[in-house]
Amino acid sequence: MGRAPCCDKANVKKGPWSPEEDATLKAYIEKHGTGGNWITLPQKIGLRRCGKSCRLRWLNYLRPNIKHGGFSEEEDNIICSLYMNIGSRWSIIAAQLPGRTDNDIKNYWNTRLKKKLLGKQRKQQEAQQSRRAAIFKQEMIKRSENNANFVNISAGFFNQNPYNWPELPVVPVANYQTHDPQLMQDEASIKTMLINLGGRFSHDSDTSTTSFQYPVDISSTSSSDHQFYQSSIDVLASTSAANSNNYSQFPSTNFDASNGTGGSSSPTIFHGLDDQNNNLQADHLNQLTELEVYDNSLAHQHQQLGGFYYQASEETLNNGSSAGTSTASAESEISWGDINSLVYSTQMVADYETCCQQAVVVPQDQHSFFAEATYFGLK
DNA sequence: AACTCCTACAACCGCGAGTAA
DNA sequence: TTTACTCGCGGTTGTAGGAGT
């Protein structure tokens, strides 16, 4: 059984409002108000319009102090910031912008803002990508000078057949940022890489080959995988002697040796928009995905945005500090009644550009280390 | 000039929430 | 508690006008 119509569809006019209709509606409401019943209002004033249509016309165009067009930069930022935080709750967003209607903001976002932001984002990501590629390349050259074993593996990827990387065992999502060349400092970075691939060291300070637990039964993996791990461990052991870096700066993992799944092996990675309860995570992921795929040339970025994460240190996770990258944990505490904090809080992203800069893109496949090389165009 | 395509935005539709009887 | 009704919201569609060919 269908829903009962709100009015007699056959006897109501549809389409654009005439100036006469506008004048009639406006004059009546200014004099008598809506009377608390939009459905009966059009009959009272002799308009052949649906009550809902009258309400929409009044709210969006006829009521006083309505602004149309000419969105300011500040308004853009507010819209973006709120959209990133609460999604397409246009009425809530409109409430933060005096004179703007939800319909106006919705149209503005769909037709202009989304595209405008996409252009900015693309430029930033291209610049960032080329910066990272240069640093990454430099790091690999440096590393190859230090260890022949390692370069035997890496050269295979970068120079011969970058797309035919060995089948690493299935391990939990690796943390892209710990593979960031800027963070990969000798043995510390290698150790972190291995940890993020699902491995585990018995002690933080122990970097010997024997203390390393492979993420899965290594015998079941290919020889090249084994060699990769072994080479990494060798590099780690040899450089460790000459360098006493403090590993405690890196997050420990919860690798579960009993099943090799790694458990929650990336404890400091969590979804930037996950509030645990209200599915914003999925909503926003979809929205971001939509942004990314808007331009097919960004397909590789889309792939990487399969995971869109913030990273926080153990410390910020534990104490909910507002410092650094703890925005996500802070965000999860924000209630709907505290909407202004979503726009103006210094903890929160002030605008979309900043948001993009703070976001850490995490490749979701277990080959992220190698995928990174391909992503950087190191062939 | 005529046609097509694109963009912006006004308006509609259907649904869920709220409320009064 | 149930039902009928209205309100308000978000997604979608329709259309006018501009740009491009």
Short mmCIF file of C-alpha atoms (C1' of nucleotides) in Angstrom, two decimals:
data_model
loop_
_atom_site.label_atom_id
_atom_site.label_comp_id
_atom_site.label_asym_id
_atom_site.label_seq_id
_atom_site.Cartn_x
_atom_site.Cartn_y
_atom_site.Cartn_z
CA MET A 1 0.00 0.00 0.00
CA GLY A 2 1.43 3.34 -1.06
CA ARG A 3 1.73 6.49 0.89
CA ALA A 4 -1.25 8.84 0.85
CA PRO A 5 -0.55 11.98 -1.21
CA CYS A 6 -0.15 15.19 0.78
CA CYS A 7 -2.42 17.05 -1.63
CA ASP A 8 -4.56 16.60 -4.71
CA LYS A 9 -1.87 16.24 -7.32
CA ALA A 10 -4.27 16.83 -10.18
CA ASN A 11 -5.33 20.25 -8.95
CA VAL A 12 -2.04 21.74 -7.90
CA LYS A 13 0.30 23.73 -10.04
CA LYS A 14 3.89 22.59 -10.37
CA GLY A 15 7.02 24.20 -11.68
CA PRO A 16 8.45 27.68 -11.25
CA TRP A 17 6.62 30.21 -9.13
CA SER A 18 5.24 33.33 -10.75
CA PRO A 19 5.83 36.77 -9.19
CA GLU A 20 2.11 36.92 -8.41
CA GLU A 21 2.19 33.67 -6.49
CA ASP A 22 5.28 34.82 -4.61
CA ALA A 23 3.59 38.08 -3.70
CA THR A 24 0.43 36.34 -2.50
CA LEU A 25 2.31 33.89 -0.33
CA LYS A 26 4.68 36.46 1.07
CA ALA A 27 1.96 38.94 1.89
CA TYR A 28 -0.11 36.36 3.68
CA ILE A 29 2.71 34.92 5.76
CA GLU A 30 4.04 38.34 6.73
CA LYS A 31 0.61 39.29 7.94
CA HIS A 32 -0.70 36.06 9.46
CA GLY A 33 2.23 33.71 9.74
CA THR A 34 2.00 30.16 8.53
CA GLY A 35 -0.70 29.29 11.01
CA GLY A 36 1.23 26.20 11.91
CA ASN A 37 -0.18 24.25 9.02
CA TRP A 38 1.39 24.40 5.61
CA ILE A 39 -1.00 21.87 4.12
CA THR A 40 -4.08 24.02 4.55
CA LEU A 41 -2.33 27.32 3.83
CA PRO A 42 -2.56 27.33 0.01
CA GLN A 43 -6.33 26.81 0.10
CA LYS A 44 -6.73 29.67 2.56
CA ILE A 45 -4.98 32.11 0.25
CA GLY A 46 -6.27 30.74 -3.02
CA LEU A 47 -3.03 29.32 -4.31
CA ARG A 48 -3.14 26.18 -6.42
CA ARG A 49 0.02 24.89 -4.84
CA CYS A 50 0.96 21.99 -2.60
CA GLY A 51 1.54 22.99 1.00
CA LYS A 52 4.99 21.52 0.90
CA SER A 53 5.78 23.57 -2.15
CA CYS A 54 4.63 26.73 -0.33
CA ARG A 55 6.81 25.92 2.63
CA LEU A 56 9.84 25.32 0.41
CA ARG A 57 9.27 28.53 -1.51
CA TRP A 58 8.99 30.55 1.67
CA LEU A 59 11.96 28.99 3.43
CA ASN A 60 14.30 29.04 0.47
CA TYR A 61 13.39 32.30 -1.28
CA LEU A 62 10.74 34.49 0.22
CA ARG A 63 11.56 34.76 3.88
CA PRO A 64 13.63 37.77 4.92
CA ASN A 65 17.44 37.87 5.04
CA ILE A 66 18.02 35.11 2.55
CA LYS A 67 21.35 35.33 0.74
CA HIS A 68 21.84 33.84 -2.68
CA GLY A 69 25.15 33.09 -4.38
CA GLY A 70 28.42 34.86 -3.65
CA PHE A 71 29.75 32.39 -1.13
CA SER A 72 32.79 33.75 0.68
CA GLU A 73 36.04 31.90 1.29
CA GLU A 74 35.13 31.62 4.95
CA GLU A 75 31.79 30.10 4.11
CA ASP A 76 33.54 27.65 1.80
CA ASN A 77 35.81 26.58 4.62
CA ILE A 78 32.95 26.14 7.03
CA ILE A 79 31.00 24.07 4.55
CA CYS A 80 34.01 21.89 3.77
CA SER A 81 34.95 21.43 7.36
CA LEU A 82 31.46 20.45 8.40
CA TYR A 83 30.97 18.24 5.40
CA MET A 84 34.16 16.36 6.26
CA ASN A 85 32.95 15.91 9.79
CA ILE A 86 29.23 15.29 9.56
CA GLY A 87 28.61 14.56 5.92
CA SER A 88 25.62 15.78 3.97
CA ARG A 89 23.61 17.07 6.92
CA TRP A 90 22.76 20.19 4.98
CA SER A 91 20.32 21.57 7.49
CA ILE A 92 22.96 21.43 10.23
CA ILE A 93 25.52 23.03 7.97
CA ALA A 94 23.04 25.72 6.95
CA ALA A 95 22.38 26.52 10.59
CA GLN A 96 26.00 27.67 10.86
CA LEU A 97 25.65 30.05 7.94
CA PRO A 98 23.13 32.81 8.57
CA GLY A 99 21.04 33.61 5.55
CA ARG A 100 21.93 30.41 3.75
CA THR A 101 19.48 27.60 3.17
CA ASP A 102 20.21 23.92 3.16
CA ASN A 103 19.08 23.71 -0.46
CA ASP A 104 21.41 26.51 -1.47
CA ILE A 105 24.39 24.93 0.25
CA LYS A 106 23.58 21.53 -1.15
CA ASN A 107 23.44 22.91 -4.69
CA TYR A 108 26.60 24.93 -4.16
CA TRP A 109 28.48 21.90 -2.91
CA ASN A 110 27.30 19.62 -5.69
CA THR A 111 27.89 22.01 -8.53
CA ARG A 112 30.91 24.06 -7.56
CA LEU A 113 32.66 23.44 -4.28
CA LYS A 114 33.30 19.76 -4.82
CA LYS A 115 34.99 20.44 -8.13
CA LYS A 116 36.89 23.43 -6.86
CA LEU A 117 38.34 21.42 -3.99
CA LEU A 118 39.17 18.50 -6.19
CA GLY A 119 41.36 20.73 -8.33
CA LYS A 120 43.28 21.97 -5.30
CA GLN A 121 43.65 18.51 -3.90
CA ARG A 122 44.99 17.14 -7.15
CA LYS A 123 47.70 19.79 -7.39
CA GLN A 124 48.77 19.20 -3.80
CA GLN A 125 48.94 15.47 -4.18
CA GLU A 126 50.95 15.69 -7.34
CA ALA A 127 53.48 17.96 -5.67
CA GLN A 128 53.64 15.77 -2.60
CA GLN A 129 54.05 12.67 -4.68
CA SER A 130 57.01 14.01 -6.59
CA ARG A 131 58.69 15.21 -3.37
CA ARG A 132 58.30 11.78 -1.81
CA ALA A 133 59.55 10.05 -4.91
CA ALA A 134 62.76 12.05 -4.89
CA ILE A 135 63.41 11.36 -1.22
CA PHE A 136 62.52 7.71 -1.56
CA LYS A 137 64.86 7.25 -4.49
CA GLN A 138 67.66 8.93 -2.60
CA GLU A 139 67.08 6.70 0.40
CA MET A 140 67.19 3.56 -1.69
CA ILE A 141 70.42 4.62 -3.36
CA LYS A 142 71.92 5.32 0.04
CA ARG A 143 70.79 1.98 1.33
CA SER A 144 72.08 0.14 -1.68
CA GLU A 145 75.52 1.58 -1.04
CA ASN A 146 75.43 0.16 2.47
CA ASN A 147 74.20 -3.30 1.80
CA ALA A 148 74.44 -5.43 -1.27
CA ASN A 149 71.90 -7.98 -0.13
CA PHE A 150 69.25 -5.42 0.31
CA VAL A 151 69.89 -3.87 -3.02
CA ASN A 152 69.68 -7.25 -4.68
CA ILE A 153 66.10 -7.32 -3.60
CA SER A 154 65.23 -3.70 -4.11
CA ALA A 155 66.95 -3.41 -7.45
CA GLY A 156 64.86 -6.29 -8.61
CA PHE A 157 61.78 -4.32 -7.90
CA PHE A 158 62.82 -0.95 -9.08
CA ASN A 159 64.87 -1.72 -12.12
CA GLN A 160 63.75 -4.99 -13.56
CA ASN A 161 60.15 -5.81 -13.04
CA PRO A 162 58.45 -3.56 -10.58
CA TYR A 163 55.02 -5.01 -11.21
CA ASN A 164 56.03 -8.57 -10.57
CA TRP A 165 56.75 -8.37 -6.89
CA PRO A 166 56.95 -11.55 -4.86
CA GLU A 167 53.85 -12.83 -3.17
CA LEU A 168 54.35 -11.78 0.38
CA PRO A 169 52.30 -13.59 2.96
CA VAL A 170 48.99 -12.00 3.78
CA VAL A 171 49.61 -9.70 6.64
CA PRO A 172 47.64 -6.90 8.26
CA VAL A 173 47.43 -3.49 6.73
CA ALA A 174 50.84 -1.93 6.69
CA ASN A 175 51.37 1.58 7.77
CA TYR A 176 52.32 3.73 4.87
CA GLN A 177 53.71 6.49 6.98
CA THR A 178 56.28 4.30 8.68
CA HIS A 179 57.47 3.49 5.20
CA ASP A 180 57.74 7.12 4.42
CA PRO A 181 61.35 7.65 3.37
CA GLN A 182 61.51 10.64 5.65
CA LEU A 183 60.82 8.35 8.57
CA MET A 184 62.84 5.39 7.45
CA GLN A 185 66.10 6.00 9.19
CA ASP A 186 68.34 2.99 8.82
CA GLU A 187 67.65 0.06 11.12
CA ALA A 188 64.82 1.75 12.91
CA SER A 189 62.91 2.13 9.71
CA ILE A 190 63.66 -1.37 8.53
CA LYS A 191 62.53 -2.78 11.82
CA THR A 192 59.38 -0.75 11.66
CA MET A 193 58.75 -1.95 8.16
CA LEU A 194 59.08 -5.57 9.21
CA ILE A 195 56.82 -5.01 12.18
CA ASN A 196 54.27 -3.42 9.96
CA LEU A 197 54.44 -6.32 7.61
CA GLY A 198 53.34 -8.41 10.54
CA GLY A 199 56.62 -9.54 12.04
CA ARG A 200 57.64 -9.24 15.62
CA PHE A 201 60.79 -8.85 17.66
CA SER A 202 61.02 -10.44 21.05
CA HIS A 203 62.50 -7.25 22.51
CA ASP A 204 62.53 -3.75 21.21
CA SER A 205 66.25 -3.49 21.65
CA ASP A 206 66.97 -6.83 20.07
CA THR A 207 67.51 -6.70 16.35
CA SER A 208 69.14 -10.04 15.83
CA THR A 209 67.91 -12.37 13.17
CA THR A 210 66.91 -15.03 15.67
CA SER A 211 64.70 -12.71 17.68
CA PHE A 212 62.54 -11.95 14.70
CA GLN A 213 59.24 -13.77 14.36
CA TYR A 214 57.92 -13.91 10.84
CA PRO A 215 54.33 -12.91 10.29
CA VAL A 216 53.48 -16.35 8.93
CA ASP A 217 55.20 -19.65 8.57
CA ILE A 218 58.08 -18.53 6.45
CA SER A 219 58.52 -21.97 5.00
CA SER A 220 55.24 -21.57 3.22
CA THR A 221 56.34 -18.46 1.44
CA SER A 222 58.41 -18.18 -1.66
CA SER A 223 62.19 -18.11 -1.45
CA SER A 224 62.26 -14.51 -2.57
CA ASP A 225 59.99 -13.55 0.29
CA HIS A 226 62.23 -15.34 2.68
CA GLN A 227 65.22 -13.67 1.17
CA PHE A 228 63.59 -10.32 1.50
CA TYR A 229 62.94 -10.82 5.19
CA GLN A 230 66.36 -12.25 5.77
CA SER A 231 68.08 -9.42 3.95
CA SER A 232 66.14 -6.90 5.94
CA ILE A 233 67.11 -8.56 9.17
CA ASP A 234 70.74 -8.70 8.09
CA VAL A 235 70.76 -5.03 7.28
CA LEU A 236 69.11 -4.38 10.58
CA ALA A 237 71.65 -6.38 12.55
CA SER A 238 74.66 -4.88 10.81
CA THR A 239 73.58 -1.30 11.13
CA SER A 240 72.35 -1.74 14.66
CA ALA A 241 75.85 -2.24 15.97
CA ALA A 242 76.93 1.12 14.67
CA ASN A 243 73.87 2.99 15.65
CA SER A 244 72.01 2.98 18.93
CA ASN A 245 68.72 4.44 17.90
CA ASN A 246 65.94 4.29 20.41
CA TYR A 247 63.21 2.08 19.02
CA SER A 248 60.73 3.04 21.64
CA GLN A 249 59.64 5.89 19.42
CA PHE A 250 57.99 3.36 17.19
CA PRO A 251 54.73 1.77 18.09
CA SER A 252 54.86 -1.79 19.24
CA THR A 253 52.65 -4.30 17.55
CA ASN A 254 50.33 -6.92 18.87
CA PHE A 255 51.38 -9.67 16.60
CA ASP A 256 49.67 -12.87 17.45
CA ALA A 257 52.24 -15.59 16.89
CA SER A 258 49.71 -18.31 17.45
CA ASN A 259 47.77 -17.67 14.30
CA GLY A 260 50.02 -15.38 12.36
CA THR A 261 47.26 -12.92 11.71
CA GLY A 262 48.98 -10.11 13.47
CA GLY A 263 45.92 -9.34 15.56
CA SER A 264 45.52 -5.60 15.84
CA SER A 265 48.98 -5.10 14.56
CA SER A 266 48.55 -1.46 13.73
CA PRO A 267 47.37 -0.12 17.04
CA THR A 268 48.07 3.47 16.28
CA ILE A 269 46.22 3.50 13.04
CA PHE A 270 42.57 4.20 13.16
CA HIS A 271 40.03 5.70 10.93
CA GLY A 272 39.95 9.43 11.08
CA LEU A 273 36.21 9.58 10.98
CA ASP A 274 35.28 6.58 12.98
CA ASP A 275 33.10 7.38 15.93
CA GLN A 276 32.53 3.72 16.67
CA ASN A 277 28.78 3.99 16.65
CA ASN A 278 27.10 5.99 13.98
CA ASN A 279 28.58 4.75 10.74
CA LEU A 280 30.14 8.04 9.82
CA GLN A 281 33.16 6.09 8.84
CA ALA A 282 31.46 4.41 5.94
CA ASP A 283 29.61 7.56 4.99
CA HIS A 284 32.74 9.61 4.76
CA LEU A 285 34.70 6.98 3.03
CA ASN A 286 32.06 6.92 0.37
CA GLN A 287 32.11 10.67 0.12
CA LEU A 288 35.85 10.78 -0.19
CA THR A 289 35.80 8.00 -2.67
CA GLU A 290 33.31 9.92 -4.69
CA LEU A 291 35.62 12.89 -4.68
CA GLU A 292 38.57 10.86 -5.73
CA VAL A 293 36.97 9.02 -8.58
CA TYR A 294 35.51 12.15 -9.98
CA ASP A 295 38.53 12.40 -12.20
CA ASN A 296 39.69 9.15 -13.72
CA SER A 297 43.24 10.39 -13.82
CA LEU A 298 43.25 10.02 -10.07
CA ALA A 299 42.51 6.35 -10.17
CA HIS A 300 45.70 5.46 -8.34
CA GLN A 301 44.79 7.89 -5.59
CA HIS A 302 41.39 6.38 -5.38
CA GLN A 303 42.94 3.01 -4.85
CA GLN A 304 45.01 4.35 -2.02
CA LEU A 305 42.10 6.11 -0.46
CA GLY A 306 40.56 2.72 0.06
CA GLY A 307 41.97 3.45 3.47
CA PHE A 308 41.87 6.99 4.73
CA TYR A 309 43.52 7.18 8.05
CA TYR A 310 44.92 9.47 10.59
CA GLN A 311 47.83 8.33 12.60
CA ALA A 312 48.35 9.15 16.22
CA SER A 313 51.11 8.28 18.61
CA GLU A 314 50.43 6.00 21.54
CA GLU A 315 50.66 9.01 23.78
CA THR A 316 48.03 11.02 22.00
CA LEU A 317 45.80 8.01 21.83
CA ASN A 318 46.05 7.42 25.52
CA ASN A 319 45.50 10.90 26.78
CA GLY A 320 43.32 12.29 24.03
CA SER A 321 45.71 15.16 23.63
CA SER A 322 44.89 17.80 21.09
CA ALA A 323 48.45 17.88 19.86
CA GLY A 324 49.62 16.82 16.47
CA THR A 325 47.64 14.17 14.73
CA SER A 326 45.20 13.30 17.45
CA THR A 327 42.31 14.92 15.68
CA ALA A 328 40.52 11.69 15.16
CA SER A 329 40.47 10.71 18.80
CA ALA A 330 39.37 14.16 19.75
CA GLU A 331 36.69 14.06 17.12
CA SER A 332 35.17 10.91 18.47
CA GLU A 333 34.36 12.79 21.64
CA ILE A 334 32.43 15.53 19.92
CA SER A 335 28.72 15.45 20.35
CA TRP A 336 26.11 16.65 17.91
CA GLY A 337 25.27 19.45 20.27
CA ASP A 338 28.75 20.79 19.92
CA ILE A 339 28.57 21.58 16.26
CA ASN A 340 30.60 24.78 16.49
CA SER A 341 33.58 22.84 17.67
CA LEU A 342 33.52 20.97 14.41
CA VAL A 343 33.95 24.21 12.58
CA TYR A 344 36.12 26.34 14.78
CA SER A 345 38.00 24.06 17.15
CA THR A 346 41.73 24.29 16.72
CA GLN A 347 41.80 20.55 17.05
CA MET A 348 39.74 20.18 14.00
CA VAL A 349 40.69 20.71 10.46
CA ALA A 350 40.04 24.30 9.65
CA ASP A 351 39.59 23.79 5.99
CA TYR A 352 39.67 21.12 3.40
CA GLU A 353 43.20 21.84 2.28
CA THR A 354 44.54 21.30 5.77
CA CYS A 355 42.46 18.22 6.07
CA CYS A 356 44.06 16.77 2.98
CA GLN A 357 47.50 17.60 4.29
CA GLN A 358 46.85 15.93 7.63
CA ALA A 359 45.36 12.82 6.19
CA VAL A 360 47.72 9.91 5.91
CA VAL A 361 47.05 7.80 2.90
CA VAL A 362 47.43 4.14 3.66
CA PRO A 363 47.69 1.60 0.89
CA GLN A 364 45.62 -1.33 1.97
CA ASP A 365 47.46 -4.18 0.44
CA GLN A 366 50.24 -5.96 2.17
CA HIS A 367 52.72 -5.01 -0.50
CA SER A 368 52.58 -1.40 0.40
CA PHE A 369 56.32 -1.10 0.67
CA PHE A 370 56.69 -2.22 -2.90
CA ALA A 371 53.55 -0.60 -4.09
CA GLU A 372 55.02 2.60 -2.82
CA ALA A 373 57.96 2.24 -5.14
CA THR A 374 55.65 1.70 -8.06
CA TYR A 375 53.51 4.58 -6.95
CA PHE A 376 56.57 6.77 -6.99
CA GLY A 377 57.35 5.67 -10.50
CA LEU A 378 60.63 3.99 -9.62
CA LYS A 379 60.90 1.54 -12.42
"C1'" DA B 1 21.85 30.73 -36.96
"C1'" DA B 2 21.02 26.25 -35.22
"C1'" DC B 3 22.10 22.69 -32.55
"C1'" DT B 4 24.14 20.20 -28.63
"C1'" DC B 5 26.14 19.99 -24.30
"C1'" DC B 6 26.96 21.73 -19.80
"C1'" DT B 7 26.05 24.20 -15.58
"C1'" DA B 8 23.44 26.17 -11.97
"C1'" DC B 9 19.69 26.11 -9.34
"C1'" DA B 10 14.70 25.79 -8.44
"C1'" DA B 11 11.48 22.52 -7.33
"C1'" DC B 12 9.71 17.92 -6.50
"C1'" DC B 13 9.47 13.39 -4.26
"C1'" DG B 14 9.57 10.06 -0.79
"C1'" DC B 15 10.79 8.91 3.61
"C1'" DG B 16 11.50 9.17 8.71
"C1'" DA B 17 10.49 11.69 12.84
"C1'" DG B 18 7.46 13.97 15.68
"C1'" DT B 19 2.93 14.82 17.51
"C1'" DA B 20 -1.90 15.10 18.52
"C1'" DA B 21 -6.11 12.66 18.90
"C1'" DT C 1 -0.75 1.99 22.09
"C1'" DT C 2 -2.23 3.00 17.62
"C1'" DT C 3 -3.25 5.81 13.85
"C1'" DA C 4 -3.35 9.70 11.01
"C1'" DC C 5 -1.33 13.62 9.88
"C1'" DT C 6 2.27 17.31 9.26
"C1'" DC C 7 6.92 18.75 9.15
"C1'" DG C 8 11.51 18.67 7.71
"C1'" DC C 9 15.20 16.57 5.43
"C1'" DG C 10 18.14 14.76 1.75
"C1'" DG C 11 18.27 12.87 -2.82
"C1'" DT C 12 16.83 13.54 -7.33
"C1'" DT C 13 14.85 15.66 -11.34
"C1'" DG C 14 13.52 19.40 -14.44
"C1'" DT C 15 14.61 23.43 -16.78
"C1'" DA C 16 16.55 27.85 -18.20
"C1'" DG C 17 20.38 29.91 -19.93
"C1'" DG C 18 25.17 30.06 -21.31
"C1'" DA C 19 29.10 28.08 -23.87
"C1'" DG C 20 30.91 25.59 -27.49
"C1'" DT C 21 30.74 23.68 -32.14
#
